[in-house]
Structure formats: C-alpha cells, structure tokens
Coordinates of C-alpha atoms (C1' of nucleotides) in Angstrom, one line a residue:
Chain A
X1 CA -108.7 241.0 136.9
X2 CA -110.7 239.1 139.5
X3 CA -113.8 241.2 138.6
X4 CA -117.1 239.7 137.7
X5 CA -116.9 237.4 134.8
X6 CA -114.3 239.2 132.7
X7 CA -112.2 236.3 131.4
X8 CA -113.7 233.1 132.7
X9 CA -116.9 233.6 130.7
X10 CA -115.9 230.8 128.3
X11 CA -116.6 228.1 130.8
X12 CA -119.8 229.0 132.7
X13 CA -119.3 225.8 134.7
X14 CA -120.5 226.5 138.2
X15 CA -118.5 224.9 140.9
X16 CA -119.5 224.1 144.4
X17 CA -117.2 224.3 147.4
X18 CA -117.1 220.5 147.5
X19 CA -115.9 220.4 143.9
X20 CA -113.0 222.8 144.7
X21 CA -112.0 220.6 147.6
X22 CA -112.1 217.5 145.4
X23 CA -109.8 219.3 143.0
X24 CA -107.3 220.0 145.7
X25 CA -107.5 216.4 146.9
X26 CA -106.9 215.1 143.4
X27 CA -104.0 217.4 142.7
X28 CA -102.4 216.4 146.0
X29 CA -102.9 212.7 145.3
X30 CA -101.5 213.2 141.8
X31 CA -98.4 214.9 143.2
X32 CA -98.0 212.0 145.6
X33 CA -98.3 209.4 142.9
X34 CA -96.2 211.2 140.4
X35 CA -93.3 211.4 142.8
X36 CA -93.7 207.8 143.8
X37 CA -93.8 206.1 140.4
X38 CA -93.1 208.8 137.9
X39 CA -95.5 210.5 135.5
X40 CA -95.7 207.8 132.8
X41 CA -96.3 204.9 135.3
X42 CA -98.9 206.9 137.3
X43 CA -102.4 205.6 136.6
X44 CA -105.5 207.7 136.8
X45 CA -107.3 205.0 138.6
X46 CA -104.4 204.9 141.1
X47 CA -104.6 208.7 141.6
X48 CA -108.3 208.5 142.1
X49 CA -107.8 205.7 144.7
X50 CA -105.1 207.7 146.4
X51 CA -107.5 210.7 146.6
X52 CA -110.2 208.4 148.0
X53 CA -112.6 208.9 145.1
X54 CA -113.8 206.9 142.1
X55 CA -112.2 207.1 138.7
X56 CA -115.4 208.8 137.4
X57 CA -115.0 211.6 139.9
X58 CA -111.5 212.3 138.7
X59 CA -112.8 212.8 135.2
X60 CA -115.6 215.1 136.5
X61 CA -112.8 217.7 137.1
X62 CA -110.0 216.8 134.7
X63 CA -110.5 215.8 131.1
X64 CA -107.5 213.5 131.0
X65 CA -104.3 212.5 132.7
X66 CA -102.2 215.2 131.0
X67 CA -104.5 218.0 132.3
X68 CA -103.9 216.8 135.8
X69 CA -100.1 217.2 135.2
X70 CA -100.5 220.6 133.6
X71 CA -102.7 222.0 136.3
X72 CA -100.4 220.6 139.0
X73 CA -97.4 222.2 137.2
X74 CA -99.3 225.5 137.0
X75 CA -100.0 225.5 140.7
X76 CA -96.6 224.5 141.7
X77 CA -95.1 227.2 139.5
X78 CA -97.4 229.8 141.1
X79 CA -96.6 228.6 144.6
X80 CA -92.9 228.8 143.8
X81 CA -93.2 232.4 142.8
X82 CA -95.5 233.2 145.7
X83 CA -93.4 231.6 148.5
X84 CA -90.0 232.6 147.2
X85 CA -90.8 235.7 145.3
X86 CA -89.7 236.3 141.8
X87 CA -86.6 234.2 142.3
X88 CA -85.2 234.3 138.9
X89 CA -86.5 237.5 137.3
X90 CA -86.0 239.4 140.5
X91 CA -82.4 238.6 141.1
X92 CA -80.0 241.5 141.4
X93 CA -77.5 240.9 138.6
X94 CA -75.1 243.5 139.8
X95 CA -74.1 241.3 142.8
X96 CA -71.2 238.9 142.7
X97 CA -71.9 235.7 140.7
X98 CA -71.6 233.5 143.8
X99 CA -74.2 235.5 145.6
X100 CA -76.6 235.4 142.6
X101 CA -76.2 231.7 142.5
X102 CA -77.0 231.4 146.2
X103 CA -80.1 233.5 146.0
X104 CA -81.4 231.8 142.9
X105 CA -80.4 228.2 143.7
X106 CA -81.3 227.9 147.3
X107 CA -85.0 228.7 146.9
X108 CA -85.2 226.5 143.8
X109 CA -83.5 223.6 145.6
X110 CA -85.6 224.1 148.7
X111 CA -88.8 224.2 146.7
X112 CA -88.0 221.0 144.8
X113 CA -87.1 219.2 148.0
X114 CA -90.4 220.4 149.5
X115 CA -92.4 219.5 146.4
X116 CA -90.8 216.5 144.7
X117 CA -93.5 216.4 142.1
X118 CA -92.2 219.6 140.7
X119 CA -88.9 217.9 140.1
X120 CA -90.7 215.0 138.3
X121 CA -92.5 217.5 136.1
X122 CA -89.4 219.5 135.0
X123 CA -87.8 216.2 134.0
X124 CA -88.8 215.4 130.4
X125 CA -91.5 212.7 129.9
X126 CA -88.9 210.4 128.6
X127 CA -91.0 209.2 125.7
X128 CA -90.2 211.3 122.6
X129 CA -93.5 210.7 121.0
X130 CA -95.5 212.2 123.9
X131 CA -97.9 215.0 123.5
X132 CA -95.4 217.8 123.2
X133 CA -97.2 220.4 125.4
X134 CA -97.0 218.0 128.3
X135 CA -94.4 219.3 130.7
X136 CA -92.8 221.2 127.9
X137 CA -94.3 224.5 129.0
X138 CA -93.0 224.4 132.5
X139 CA -89.6 223.6 131.1
X140 CA -89.8 226.4 128.6
X141 CA -90.8 229.0 131.2
X142 CA -87.9 228.2 133.5
X143 CA -85.5 228.1 130.6
X144 CA -86.7 231.5 129.4
X145 CA -86.3 233.0 132.9
X146 CA -82.8 231.7 133.1
X147 CA -82.0 233.1 129.6
X148 CA -83.4 236.5 130.7
X149 CA -81.2 236.4 133.9
X150 CA -78.1 235.6 131.9
X151 CA -79.0 238.3 129.4
X152 CA -79.4 240.9 132.1
X153 CA -76.0 240.0 133.6
X154 CA -74.3 240.0 130.2
X155 CA -76.2 242.3 127.8
X156 CA -73.5 242.2 125.2
X157 CA -73.5 238.5 124.7
X158 CA -74.3 237.5 121.1
X159 CA -77.8 235.8 121.0
X160 CA -76.6 232.4 119.9
X161 CA -74.0 232.2 122.7
X162 CA -76.5 233.5 125.1
X163 CA -78.9 230.7 124.2
X164 CA -76.3 228.1 124.3
X165 CA -74.9 229.1 127.7
X166 CA -78.4 229.4 129.2
X167 CA -79.5 226.0 127.9
X168 CA -76.3 224.4 129.2
X169 CA -76.7 226.1 132.5
X170 CA -80.2 224.8 132.9
X171 CA -79.1 221.4 131.9
X172 CA -76.4 221.4 134.5
X173 CA -78.8 222.6 137.1
X174 CA -81.3 219.8 136.4
X175 CA -78.5 217.2 136.4
X176 CA -77.2 218.5 139.7
X177 CA -80.7 218.8 141.2
X178 CA -81.3 215.1 140.4
X179 CA -78.2 214.3 142.5
X180 CA -79.4 216.5 145.3
X181 CA -82.9 214.9 145.2
X182 CA -81.7 211.4 145.3
X183 CA -79.3 211.8 148.1
X184 CA -79.8 212.9 151.7
X185 CA -78.0 214.1 154.8
X186 CA -74.4 215.2 154.4
X187 CA -74.2 213.8 150.9
X188 CA -77.0 216.1 149.9
X189 CA -75.3 219.1 151.3
X190 CA -72.2 218.1 149.4
X191 CA -74.0 217.9 146.1
X192 CA -75.6 221.3 146.7
X193 CA -72.1 222.8 147.1
X194 CA -70.9 220.8 144.1
X195 CA -73.8 222.0 141.9
X196 CA -73.1 225.6 142.9
X197 CA -69.4 225.2 142.2
X198 CA -70.1 223.7 138.8
X199 CA -72.4 226.5 137.8
X200 CA -70.1 229.2 139.2
X201 CA -67.1 227.8 137.4
X202 CA -69.0 227.4 134.2
X203 CA -70.6 230.8 134.2
X204 CA -67.8 232.9 135.6
X205 CA -65.8 233.3 132.4
X206 CA -69.0 234.4 130.6
X207 CA -70.7 236.5 133.3
X208 CA -67.8 237.6 135.3
X209 CA -67.3 236.8 139.0
Chain B
X1 CA -65.3 181.6 138.4
X2 CA -67.0 179.5 135.7
X3 CA -64.0 177.3 135.0
X4 CA -62.4 176.3 131.8
X5 CA -63.4 177.0 128.3
X6 CA -66.7 178.9 127.7
X7 CA -68.1 180.6 130.6
X8 CA -71.8 179.7 129.9
X9 CA -71.6 176.1 131.0
X10 CA -74.7 176.5 133.1
X11 CA -76.8 176.9 129.9
X12 CA -75.9 174.0 127.5
X13 CA -78.4 175.4 125.1
X14 CA -77.3 174.5 121.6
X15 CA -77.7 177.3 119.1
X16 CA -78.0 177.1 115.4
X17 CA -76.6 179.6 113.0
X18 CA -80.2 180.7 112.2
X19 CA -80.7 181.4 115.9
X20 CA -77.6 183.6 116.2
X21 CA -78.9 185.6 113.2
X22 CA -82.3 186.0 114.8
X23 CA -80.7 187.3 117.9
X24 CA -78.8 189.9 115.9
X25 CA -82.0 190.9 114.1
X26 CA -83.9 191.2 117.4
X27 CA -81.2 193.3 119.0
X28 CA -81.0 195.5 116.0
X29 CA -84.7 195.9 116.0
X30 CA -84.7 196.6 119.7
X31 CA -82.1 199.3 119.3
X32 CA -84.2 200.9 116.6
X33 CA -87.4 200.8 118.6
X34 CA -85.7 202.0 121.8
X35 CA -84.3 205.0 120.2
X36 CA -87.6 205.8 118.4
X37 CA -90.0 205.6 121.4
X38 CA -87.7 205.2 124.4
X39 CA -87.3 202.1 126.5
X40 CA -90.5 202.2 128.6
X41 CA -92.8 202.7 125.6
X42 CA -91.1 200.1 123.5
X43 CA -93.3 197.0 123.2
X44 CA -92.0 193.5 122.7
X45 CA -94.6 192.9 120.0
X46 CA -93.4 196.0 118.3
X47 CA -89.8 194.9 118.5
X48 CA -90.7 191.5 117.1
X49 CA -92.6 193.1 114.3
X50 CA -89.7 195.4 113.5
X51 CA -87.4 192.3 113.4
X52 CA -89.9 190.6 111.1
X53 CA -90.7 187.7 113.4
X54 CA -93.5 186.7 115.7
X55 CA -93.7 187.6 119.4
X56 CA -93.1 183.9 120.3
X57 CA -89.8 183.9 118.4
X58 CA -88.6 186.9 120.5
X59 CA -89.2 184.9 123.6
X60 CA -87.4 181.9 122.2
X61 CA -84.2 183.9 122.7
X62 CA -84.9 186.5 125.4
X63 CA -86.8 185.7 128.6
X64 CA -88.2 189.2 128.9
X65 CA -88.0 192.8 127.7
X66 CA -85.4 193.7 130.2
X67 CA -83.0 190.9 129.1
X68 CA -83.2 192.4 125.6
X69 CA -82.1 195.8 127.0
X70 CA -79.4 194.3 129.1
X71 CA -77.9 192.2 126.3
X72 CA -78.1 195.2 124.0
X73 CA -76.3 197.3 126.6
X74 CA -73.6 194.6 126.9
X75 CA -73.0 194.5 123.2
X76 CA -72.9 198.3 122.8
X77 CA -70.5 198.5 125.7
X78 CA -68.3 195.9 124.1
X79 CA -68.4 197.6 120.8
X80 CA -67.5 200.9 122.4
X81 CA -64.4 199.5 123.9
X82 CA -63.5 197.6 120.7
X83 CA -63.9 200.5 118.2
X84 CA -62.5 203.2 120.4
X85 CA -60.1 201.3 122.5
X86 CA -60.1 201.7 126.2
X87 CA -61.3 205.2 126.0
X88 CA -61.6 206.0 129.7
X89 CA -59.2 203.6 131.4
X90 CA -56.5 204.1 128.7
X91 CA -56.3 207.9 128.8
X92 CA -53.0 209.5 129.6
X93 CA -53.6 211.5 132.7
X94 CA -50.4 213.4 132.5
X95 CA -51.6 215.4 129.5
X96 CA -53.2 218.8 129.8
X97 CA -56.9 218.6 131.0
X98 CA -58.2 220.0 127.8
X99 CA -56.5 217.3 125.8
X100 CA -57.8 214.5 128.1
X101 CA -61.3 215.8 127.7
X102 CA -60.9 215.8 123.9
X103 CA -59.6 212.2 123.8
X104 CA -62.2 211.0 126.2
X105 CA -65.3 212.9 125.0
X106 CA -64.9 212.8 121.3
X107 CA -65.1 209.0 121.0
X108 CA -67.9 208.9 123.5
X109 CA -69.9 211.5 121.7
X110 CA -69.2 209.9 118.3
X111 CA -70.3 206.5 119.6
X112 CA -73.5 207.9 121.1
X113 CA -74.3 209.7 117.8
X114 CA -73.6 206.5 115.9
X115 CA -75.6 204.3 118.3
X116 CA -78.5 206.4 119.7
X117 CA -79.8 203.4 121.6
X118 CA -76.7 203.6 123.8
X119 CA -77.8 207.0 124.8
X120 CA -81.3 205.8 125.6
X121 CA -79.8 203.0 127.8
X122 CA -77.5 205.2 129.9
X123 CA -80.4 207.5 130.7
X124 CA -82.3 206.2 133.6
X125 CA -85.6 204.3 133.1
X126 CA -87.5 207.2 134.6
X127 CA -89.7 205.0 136.7
X128 CA -88.2 204.7 140.2
X129 CA -89.9 201.4 140.9
X130 CA -88.3 199.6 137.9
X131 CA -86.2 196.5 138.3
X132 CA -83.0 198.0 139.6
X133 CA -80.6 196.0 137.6
X134 CA -82.1 197.4 134.4
X135 CA -79.7 199.9 132.9
X136 CA -78.1 200.4 136.2
X137 CA -75.1 198.3 135.5
X138 CA -74.2 200.1 132.3
X139 CA -74.5 203.3 134.3
X140 CA -72.4 202.0 137.2
X141 CA -69.6 200.7 134.9
X142 CA -69.2 204.1 133.2
X143 CA -69.4 205.9 136.5
X144 CA -66.6 203.7 137.9
X145 CA -64.4 204.3 134.9
X146 CA -64.8 208.0 135.3
X147 CA -64.0 207.8 139.0
X148 CA -60.9 205.8 138.2
X149 CA -59.8 208.3 135.7
X150 CA -60.2 211.2 138.1
X151 CA -58.4 209.2 140.8
X152 CA -55.5 208.6 138.6
X153 CA -55.2 212.3 137.7
X154 CA -55.7 213.4 141.3
X155 CA -54.4 210.6 143.6
X156 CA -54.4 212.7 146.7
X157 CA -58.1 213.6 146.5
X158 CA -60.0 212.5 149.6
X159 CA -62.4 209.6 148.7
X160 CA -65.7 211.5 149.4
X161 CA -64.7 214.4 147.3
X162 CA -63.4 212.1 144.6
X163 CA -66.8 210.4 144.5
X164 CA -68.7 213.6 144.5
X165 CA -66.7 215.2 141.8
X166 CA -66.8 212.1 139.6
X167 CA -70.6 211.7 140.0
X168 CA -71.1 215.4 139.2
X169 CA -68.8 215.2 136.2
X170 CA -70.8 212.2 134.8
X171 CA -74.0 214.0 135.4
X172 CA -72.8 217.0 133.5
X173 CA -71.6 214.8 130.7
X174 CA -75.0 213.1 130.4
X175 CA -76.8 216.4 130.5
X176 CA -74.6 217.9 127.8
X177 CA -74.8 214.7 125.8
X178 CA -78.5 215.0 125.7
X179 CA -78.2 218.5 124.3
X180 CA -75.8 217.2 121.7
X181 CA -78.0 214.3 120.7
X182 CA -81.1 216.4 120.3
X183 CA -79.5 219.1 118.2
X184 CA -77.8 218.9 114.8
X185 CA -75.6 220.8 112.4
X186 CA -73.8 223.9 113.8
X187 CA -75.9 223.9 117.0
X188 CA -74.6 220.4 117.7
X189 CA -71.0 221.5 117.3
X190 CA -71.7 224.4 119.6
X191 CA -73.1 222.2 122.3
X192 CA -70.1 219.9 122.0
X193 CA -67.8 222.8 122.6
X194 CA -70.0 224.0 125.4
X195 CA -70.0 220.6 127.1
X196 CA -66.2 220.5 126.9
X197 CA -66.0 224.0 128.4
X198 CA -68.3 223.1 131.2
X199 CA -66.4 220.0 132.2
X200 CA -63.0 221.7 131.8
X201 CA -64.0 224.7 134.0
X202 CA -65.6 222.4 136.5
X203 CA -62.7 220.0 136.7
X204 CA -59.7 222.3 136.3
X205 CA -59.7 223.6 140.0
X206 CA -59.7 219.9 141.1
X207 CA -57.5 218.2 138.5
X208 CA -55.3 221.1 137.4
X209 CA -55.2 222.4 133.9
Chain C
dG1 C1' -140.5 220.4 149.6
dA2 C1' -139.5 220.6 144.7
dC3 C1' -136.3 220.6 141.1
dA4 C1' -132.1 221.1 138.5
dA5 C1' -127.3 221.2 138.6
dA6 C1' -123.2 219.5 140.6
dT7 C1' -121.0 215.7 142.5
dA8 C1' -120.1 210.7 143.1
dC9 C1' -120.0 206.0 142.1
dG10 C1' -118.0 201.8 139.9
dA11 C1' -118.6 198.3 136.5
dG12 C1' -116.9 198.0 132.4
dC13 C1' -115.4 199.3 127.3
dG14 C1' -111.9 199.2 124.0
dG15 C1' -107.3 199.0 123.9
dT16 C1' -102.3 197.7 124.7
dC17 C1' -99.1 195.4 127.3
dG18 C1' -95.7 191.5 128.3
dC19 C1' -95.8 187.1 127.6
dT20 C1' -97.5 181.9 126.7
dC21 C1' -98.6 177.8 124.4
dA22 C1' -100.2 174.3 121.3
dC23 C1' -98.6 173.3 117.3
dA24 C1' -95.9 173.5 112.6
dT25 C1' -91.6 173.7 110.4
dT26 C1' -86.5 173.3 109.7
dC27 C1' -82.1 171.8 110.9
dT28 C1' -78.6 168.4 112.6
dA29 C1' -76.8 164.3 114.2
dT30 C1' -76.9 159.6 113.6
Chain D
dA1 C1' -84.1 158.2 106.6
dT2 C1' -85.4 159.5 110.9
dA3 C1' -85.6 161.1 115.6
dG4 C1' -85.2 164.9 118.3
dA5 C1' -83.7 169.5 119.1
dA6 C1' -84.0 174.1 117.6
dT7 C1' -86.7 177.5 115.5
dG8 C1' -91.0 179.6 114.1
dT9 C1' -96.0 180.9 114.3
dG10 C1' -99.9 183.8 116.0
dA11 C1' -104.1 183.7 118.5
dG12 C1' -104.9 184.9 122.8
dC13 C1' -104.5 185.1 128.2
dG14 C1' -104.7 187.9 132.1
dA15 C1' -103.6 192.3 133.7
dC16 C1' -103.8 196.9 133.5
dC17 C1' -104.4 201.2 131.0
dG18 C1' -107.1 205.7 130.2
dC19 C1' -111.5 206.8 130.2
dT20 C1' -117.0 206.5 129.8
dC21 C1' -121.7 206.3 131.2
dG22 C1' -126.0 205.0 133.4
dT23 C1' -127.3 205.8 137.7
dA24 C1' -127.5 207.4 142.5
dT25 C1' -126.7 211.0 145.9
dT26 C1' -125.8 215.7 147.6
dT27 C1' -126.3 220.6 147.2
dG28 C1' -128.0 225.2 146.2
dT29 C1' -132.1 227.9 144.9
dC30 C1' -136.8 229.0 144.9

DNA sequence: GACAAATACGAGCGGTCGCTCACATTCTAT
DNA sequence: ATAGAATGTGAGCGACCGCTCGTATTTGTC
C-alpha cells in the first residue's frame, strides 16, 4: 500500500519536511483550541496564532476550518486504534458482559481523557444546519463498531432492535463520558463506575450477563 | 425578599399592551429560530426579522440575546408545570418504578415534542466559555427536582451516591430524549420505550422495582 | 549560483454578528 | 389638546469571522 505512487497520484503536491512539521503544529494547536472553546467558537486565526504561524500559512495546508477538524479526527481515530488496539472490533464477545465493558470502556475513557479534542469531535456540532459530513463520520464509525459488537454478542437479535439498542448504548456512553470528562479526582472515578453500571444494567437483559 | 405586591419593584418600567404583545411575538420567534438553527447560531437580527420587527425593537424589550433565552426558558418551565402539574415533585414514590417512570417521562417527552425550543435550552450551549448562567439555571432546576425525587424514593441513600445516580439518570434522560426528538413515527416510539427501559434497568437496583 | 517550487507572512476583503442611536410614531394621562 | 412616555425604525458601528492574495523568504535540485 505504501508503494511508489499507487493511490496518492491524484495530488502530486510535493511536501517538504518543514511542511509536514507545520501540519503537526497546526493540528496540535487546533486540538488545543477545540478543547478550550469548542469547535464552533474556535477561530482559524486563533488556531494559527496558537500554532505560531500566520493565517495564510494555515490555509497553505488546510482548505478550510472543517478540513482541520476532519483530519484531526482521522488522526485521533488512527491513534486510538494504534495505542489501544482494535478496542471495539477486537473484543472477545464470549466473555462476561462486565468484562467486555471493562476492556472496551477503559481504553475509550483513557483515550478521551488523554485527548480531550476527541471528545469535542464526537459531540455533535450543535448547529443542525452545519455541513453534515463534519464530525458525522467519526460518529458513524464508532456507532457502527458498537453495533457490530452488539451483533456479535447477540446474533439472533432482530435488526431493528439491534440498531435501537446500539444507538441507545452509544448515547448512554457519550452522556456518561461527558460526566467523566467534566469531573475529576474521586468524583471522576465514581462516574466511571456509574457509567459502567448503567451500560451493564441496560445491556444485560439483551446480551446476557 | 422583594416585599409586598409585585416583585419587580426595582424596574418601574410601565408597559403598554402593545409592548406585552411584542414580547410574546419576540419570544415566539426566538423559540422558532432557536429550534431551527440552535442557540449559538441564532442571530438577534434574525429573531427580530422572524418576529416582523426591527432589531432596535428587540432591544427595547430584551437587553441582550441571553436575556431572550433566559426569559424563554422561564416561560417554558412555567408552562411545563402548569400544563402537566408538578410532574417531578408531585410523583407518588410509593408506586412501582415502571409506573413512576411513565408518569414522569411521558409528560416530559410530550412537552419537549410540543416545545422543541425547550429541548434546545436544556442542552448545554456547547461553548465552555459561555456566560455560565445561560441555560445553566434551567438545567440545575430540573437536576434538583430529579435528585429530590430519587431522595424521596430512597431516603437512606448516602448523599454522594444519591447525587451521582441522579446526575447520571438525568444524563441518560437527556441522551435518550435527543434520540426521541430526532426521530419520528415508529422509530420515535421505539426510542421512548428504549429510554424507559434504560432508566428502569439503571434505577431498579438502587430504587427497587 | 540559478531557478522554481514550497513555505510564510499579514493586511485586508466581504461578510455576519450583537447591539446602538438619532429620530419618527403611537399611546396614555392630564 | 398636549406633553411625555412607550414603542418603533433601520442604517450602521465596531468587532470578529473565515479566508485570500500579493509578496517575501526558504528550500531542494541542477
């Protein structure tokens, strides 16, 4: 796949090492600003300033603000899979439910705590009229992985119920994750336990203990 | 507190019937715009236009955009309590949990479906740096009522656990409500059932069936 | 060293935002 | 009838937005 010019032939844009470094700086700055003020309130000029470059330089590498968020999401998603393995799709669905939840949720929570921008990106853009493909894809990928996980655990579940349960489970996860993210110390530990309890109790009747 | 008679003695602003009507128009228009584009993206000029008045007229009655949201929240909250009675604080906690959930959730869901702006307002403003008192009060009032409800049902619950469970329950409710609001027809019915199931299963071990 | 491509700058364009203000109109109390 | 308060207008201010572009600098290649 990484061979000479197989897929990336559409953009023969040659990039210097300096450019690659700038891209990293910009994404890092974007992550910082996103988590500080949220995606909608984050300004491209502010991101450029945080990266120590001019606005023009930002647009040398990213066509617009959305592209910044999309690429950041891509990288975070890749890093999630790299550092924690295939968390969702690799889970052993024959284990007890509580164990599955631990092995799935702990890495996800840890990753979100370590990369708060990820949490910002999987929370909808709030404005309904936004360009749909914004963070929607990140959301959809995670949702699909959860649905697959549930389907593997309960293969005989009718499709509509499978979808409903999976969507609800993801919603509960995001809601609980928000509580975890906005607390700290002992409280945070408490919410983590609470989130696991909520999901366990919700899923046990459907997936078995 | 504010002494006898009307409580707004600090603002002896005399209001004509026309002014009262304008206020209604403006709040109605604000509710419309909020639910259409969300609170952050709603523009005061747009709200004024939707109400059929000039921007200056809007600021004749509301000092700023936030005041519009706050007053709208106040009125919606009042209407909720008026039309559905004291839904939360009046629930009979000696009934079976499933019944309590029905009597509490059905009015709340119906009200949100009938007043989508309410749903927008109880969803955080997304931007962390926002003026804190924005929708925060509405949120806090509902949270407190839920906590009281849980406390009445389980008086022996230690305070920290009471708080944690109540906050988590409210979070699950909001997450499920979002699914209900963004679906329709049979799917919506399904999510309503799912939300009730999730809350019942989550709360049953703590509150009893 | 020469030359083109890649990178970098930053003033500023066109736009929207929340909000203001000088002024006109309508209502109400006398 | 008339004064003064309440209501109404809408152009536009100042700030900020995402983004552009003419221009300057750095870099890789020969």
